[in-house]
Short mmCIF file of N, CA, C and O in Angstrom, two decimals:
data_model
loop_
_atom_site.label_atom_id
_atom_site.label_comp_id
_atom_site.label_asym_id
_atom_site.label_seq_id
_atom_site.Cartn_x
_atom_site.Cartn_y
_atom_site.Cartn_z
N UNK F 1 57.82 62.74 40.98
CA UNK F 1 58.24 61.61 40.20
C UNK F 1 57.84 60.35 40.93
O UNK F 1 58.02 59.97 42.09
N UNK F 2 57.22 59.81 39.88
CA UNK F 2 56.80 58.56 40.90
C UNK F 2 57.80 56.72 40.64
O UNK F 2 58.44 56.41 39.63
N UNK F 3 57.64 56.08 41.57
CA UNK F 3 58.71 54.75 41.20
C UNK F 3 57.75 54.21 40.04
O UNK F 3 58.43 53.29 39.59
N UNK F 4 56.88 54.23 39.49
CA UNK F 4 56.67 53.49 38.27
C UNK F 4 56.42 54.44 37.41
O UNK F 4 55.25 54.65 37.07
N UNK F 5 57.56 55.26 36.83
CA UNK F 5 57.30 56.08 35.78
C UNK F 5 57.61 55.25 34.61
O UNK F 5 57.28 55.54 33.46
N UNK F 6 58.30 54.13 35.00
CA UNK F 6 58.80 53.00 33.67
C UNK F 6 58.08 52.70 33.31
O UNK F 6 58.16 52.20 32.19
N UNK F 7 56.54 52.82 34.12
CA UNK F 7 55.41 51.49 33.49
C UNK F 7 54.66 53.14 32.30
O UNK F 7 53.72 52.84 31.56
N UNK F 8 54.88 53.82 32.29
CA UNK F 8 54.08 54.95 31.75
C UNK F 8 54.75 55.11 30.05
O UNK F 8 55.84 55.43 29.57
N UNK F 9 53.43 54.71 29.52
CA UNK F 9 53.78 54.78 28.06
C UNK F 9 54.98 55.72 27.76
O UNK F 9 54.89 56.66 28.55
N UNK F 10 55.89 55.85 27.08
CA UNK F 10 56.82 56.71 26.04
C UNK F 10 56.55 57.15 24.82
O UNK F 10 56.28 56.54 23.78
N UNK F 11 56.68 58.65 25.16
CA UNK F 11 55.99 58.93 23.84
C UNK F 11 56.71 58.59 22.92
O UNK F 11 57.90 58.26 22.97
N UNK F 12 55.69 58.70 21.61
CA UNK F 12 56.07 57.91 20.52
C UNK F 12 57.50 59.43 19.38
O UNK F 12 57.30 60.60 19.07
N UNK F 13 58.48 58.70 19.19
CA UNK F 13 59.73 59.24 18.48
C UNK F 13 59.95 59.49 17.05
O UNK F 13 60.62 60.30 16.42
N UNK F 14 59.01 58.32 16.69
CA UNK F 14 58.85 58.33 14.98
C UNK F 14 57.79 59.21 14.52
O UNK F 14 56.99 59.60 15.37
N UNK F 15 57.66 59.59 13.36
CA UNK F 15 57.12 60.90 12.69
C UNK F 15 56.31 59.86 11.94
O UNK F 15 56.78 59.01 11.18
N UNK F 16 54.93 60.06 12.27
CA UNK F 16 54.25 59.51 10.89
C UNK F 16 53.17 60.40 10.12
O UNK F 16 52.29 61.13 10.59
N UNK F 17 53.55 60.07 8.57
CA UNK F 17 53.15 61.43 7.42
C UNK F 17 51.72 61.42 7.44
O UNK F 17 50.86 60.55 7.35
N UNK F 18 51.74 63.07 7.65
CA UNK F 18 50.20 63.27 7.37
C UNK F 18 50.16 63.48 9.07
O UNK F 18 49.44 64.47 9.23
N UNK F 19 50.52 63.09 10.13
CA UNK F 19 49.88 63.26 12.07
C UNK F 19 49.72 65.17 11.69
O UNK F 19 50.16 65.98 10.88
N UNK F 20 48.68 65.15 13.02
CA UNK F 20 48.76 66.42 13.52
C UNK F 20 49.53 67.08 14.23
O UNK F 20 49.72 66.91 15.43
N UNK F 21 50.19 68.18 13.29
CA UNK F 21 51.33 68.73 14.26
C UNK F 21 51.17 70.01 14.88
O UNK F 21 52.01 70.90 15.01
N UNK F 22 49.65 69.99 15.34
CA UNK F 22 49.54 71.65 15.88
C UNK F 22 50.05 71.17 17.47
O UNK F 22 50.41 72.12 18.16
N UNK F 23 50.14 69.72 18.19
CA UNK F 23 50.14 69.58 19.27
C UNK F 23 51.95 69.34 19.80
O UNK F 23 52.35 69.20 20.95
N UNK F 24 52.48 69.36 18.97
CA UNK F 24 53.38 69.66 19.02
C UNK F 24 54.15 70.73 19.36
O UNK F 24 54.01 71.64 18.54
N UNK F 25 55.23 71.10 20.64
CA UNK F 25 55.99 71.64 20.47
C UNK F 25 56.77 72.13 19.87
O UNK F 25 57.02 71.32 18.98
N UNK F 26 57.73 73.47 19.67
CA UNK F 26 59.34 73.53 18.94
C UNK F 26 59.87 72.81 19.00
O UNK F 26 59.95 72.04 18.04
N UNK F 27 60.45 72.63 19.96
CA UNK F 27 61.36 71.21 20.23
C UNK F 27 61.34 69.96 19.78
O UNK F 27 62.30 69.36 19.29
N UNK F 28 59.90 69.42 19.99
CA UNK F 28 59.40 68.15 19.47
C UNK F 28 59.14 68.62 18.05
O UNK F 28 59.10 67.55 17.44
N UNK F 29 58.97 69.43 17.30
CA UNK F 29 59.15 69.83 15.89
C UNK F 29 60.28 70.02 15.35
O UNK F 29 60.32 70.24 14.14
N UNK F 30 61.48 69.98 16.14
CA UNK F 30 62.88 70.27 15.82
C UNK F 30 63.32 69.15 15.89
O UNK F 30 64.11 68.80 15.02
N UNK F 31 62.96 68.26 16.90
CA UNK F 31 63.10 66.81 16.61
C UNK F 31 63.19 65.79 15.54
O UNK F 31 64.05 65.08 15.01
N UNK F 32 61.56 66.10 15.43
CA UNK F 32 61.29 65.48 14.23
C UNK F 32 61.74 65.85 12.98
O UNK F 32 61.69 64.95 12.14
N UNK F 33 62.31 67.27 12.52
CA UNK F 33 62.49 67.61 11.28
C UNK F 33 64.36 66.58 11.43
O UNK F 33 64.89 66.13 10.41
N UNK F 34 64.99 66.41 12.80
CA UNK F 34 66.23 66.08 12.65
C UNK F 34 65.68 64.47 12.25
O UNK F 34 65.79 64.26 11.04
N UNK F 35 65.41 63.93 12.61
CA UNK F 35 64.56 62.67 12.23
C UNK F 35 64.45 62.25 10.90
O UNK F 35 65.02 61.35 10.29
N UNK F 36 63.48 63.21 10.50
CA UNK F 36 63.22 62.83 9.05
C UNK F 36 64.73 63.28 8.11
O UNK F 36 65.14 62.40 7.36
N UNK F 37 65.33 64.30 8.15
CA UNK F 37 66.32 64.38 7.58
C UNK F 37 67.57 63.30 7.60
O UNK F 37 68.10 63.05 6.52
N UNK F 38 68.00 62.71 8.70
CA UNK F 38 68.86 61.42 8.82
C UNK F 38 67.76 60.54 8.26
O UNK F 38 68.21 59.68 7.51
N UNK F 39 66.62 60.51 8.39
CA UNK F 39 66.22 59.44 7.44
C UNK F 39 66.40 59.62 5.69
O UNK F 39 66.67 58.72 4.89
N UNK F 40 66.15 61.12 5.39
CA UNK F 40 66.13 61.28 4.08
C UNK F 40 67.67 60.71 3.57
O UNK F 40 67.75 59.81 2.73
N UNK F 41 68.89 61.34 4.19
CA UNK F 41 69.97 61.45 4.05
C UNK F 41 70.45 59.10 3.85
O UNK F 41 71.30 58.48 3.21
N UNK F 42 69.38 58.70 4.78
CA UNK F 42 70.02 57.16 4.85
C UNK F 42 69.27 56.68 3.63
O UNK F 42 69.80 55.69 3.12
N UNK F 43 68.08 57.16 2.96
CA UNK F 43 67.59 56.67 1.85
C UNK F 43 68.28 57.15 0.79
O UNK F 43 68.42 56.29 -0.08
N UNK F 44 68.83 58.31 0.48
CA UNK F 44 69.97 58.70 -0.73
C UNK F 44 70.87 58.05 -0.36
O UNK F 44 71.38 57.73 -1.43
N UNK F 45 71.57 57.51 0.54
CA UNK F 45 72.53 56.75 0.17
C UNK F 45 72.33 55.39 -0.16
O UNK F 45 73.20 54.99 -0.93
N UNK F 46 71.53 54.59 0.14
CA UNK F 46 71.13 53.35 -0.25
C UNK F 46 70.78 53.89 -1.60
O UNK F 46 71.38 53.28 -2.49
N UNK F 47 69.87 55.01 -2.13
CA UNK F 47 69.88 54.72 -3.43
C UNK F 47 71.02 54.80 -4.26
O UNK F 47 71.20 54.10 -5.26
N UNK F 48 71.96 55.85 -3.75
CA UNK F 48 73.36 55.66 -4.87
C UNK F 48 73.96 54.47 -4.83
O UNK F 48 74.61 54.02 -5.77
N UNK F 49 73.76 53.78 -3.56
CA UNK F 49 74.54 52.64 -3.54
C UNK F 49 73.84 51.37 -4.67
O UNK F 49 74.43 50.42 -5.20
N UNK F 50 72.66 51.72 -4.75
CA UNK F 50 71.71 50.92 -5.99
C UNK F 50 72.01 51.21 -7.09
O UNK F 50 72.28 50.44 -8.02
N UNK F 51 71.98 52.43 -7.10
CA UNK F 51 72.32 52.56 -8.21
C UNK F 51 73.45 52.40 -8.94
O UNK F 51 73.35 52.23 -10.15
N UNK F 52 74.76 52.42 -8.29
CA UNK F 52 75.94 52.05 -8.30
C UNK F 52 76.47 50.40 -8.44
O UNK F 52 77.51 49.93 -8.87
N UNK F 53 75.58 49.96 -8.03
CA UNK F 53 75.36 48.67 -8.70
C UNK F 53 74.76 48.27 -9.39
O UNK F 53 74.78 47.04 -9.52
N UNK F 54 73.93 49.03 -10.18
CA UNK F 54 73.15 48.50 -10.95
C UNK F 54 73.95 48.82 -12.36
O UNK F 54 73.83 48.10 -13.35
N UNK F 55 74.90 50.17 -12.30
CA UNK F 55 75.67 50.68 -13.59
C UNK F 55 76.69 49.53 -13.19
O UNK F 55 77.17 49.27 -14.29
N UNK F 56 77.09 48.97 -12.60
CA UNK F 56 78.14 48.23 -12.45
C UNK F 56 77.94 46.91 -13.74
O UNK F 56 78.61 46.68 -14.75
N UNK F 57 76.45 46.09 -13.05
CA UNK F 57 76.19 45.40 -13.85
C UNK F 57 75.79 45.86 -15.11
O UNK F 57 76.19 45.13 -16.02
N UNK F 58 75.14 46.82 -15.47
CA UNK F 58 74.62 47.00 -17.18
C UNK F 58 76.27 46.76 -17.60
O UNK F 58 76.69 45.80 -18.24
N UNK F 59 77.13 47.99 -17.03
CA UNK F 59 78.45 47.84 -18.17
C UNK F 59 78.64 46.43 -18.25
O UNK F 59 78.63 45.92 -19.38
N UNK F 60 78.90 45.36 -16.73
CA UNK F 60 78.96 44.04 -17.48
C UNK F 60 78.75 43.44 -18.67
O UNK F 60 79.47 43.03 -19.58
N UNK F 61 77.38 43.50 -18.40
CA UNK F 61 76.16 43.07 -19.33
C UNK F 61 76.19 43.33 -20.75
O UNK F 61 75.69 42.69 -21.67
N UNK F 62 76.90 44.43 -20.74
CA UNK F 62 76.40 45.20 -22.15
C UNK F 62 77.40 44.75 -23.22
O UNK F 62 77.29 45.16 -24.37
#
């Protein structure tokens, strides 16, 4: 271990669609699937929450 391991890039954490994942590990593939799933899981809720306002206003509206 050397004293400037800080200066040594970090690998990258985010998943981007379409990369090659033969270089990937299990682990780093287990990662990423937890990743994308808390992401899936934070985009369904913003959408109910859209959508939940959006029926809010039509009934207004209507």
């Amino acid at each position: 271990m050397s004293l400037f391991d800080d200066d040594l890039p970090k690998k990258k954490t985010a998943h981007e669609i379409g990369s090659d994942l033969s270089l990937l590990s299990v682990d780093e593939l287990t990662a990423r699937i937890a990743l994308l799933t808390e992401e899936i899981a934070r985009l369904e809720a913003e959408r109910e929450r859209k959508s939940a306002s959006r029926s809010a206003a039509d009934k207004l509206f209507r």
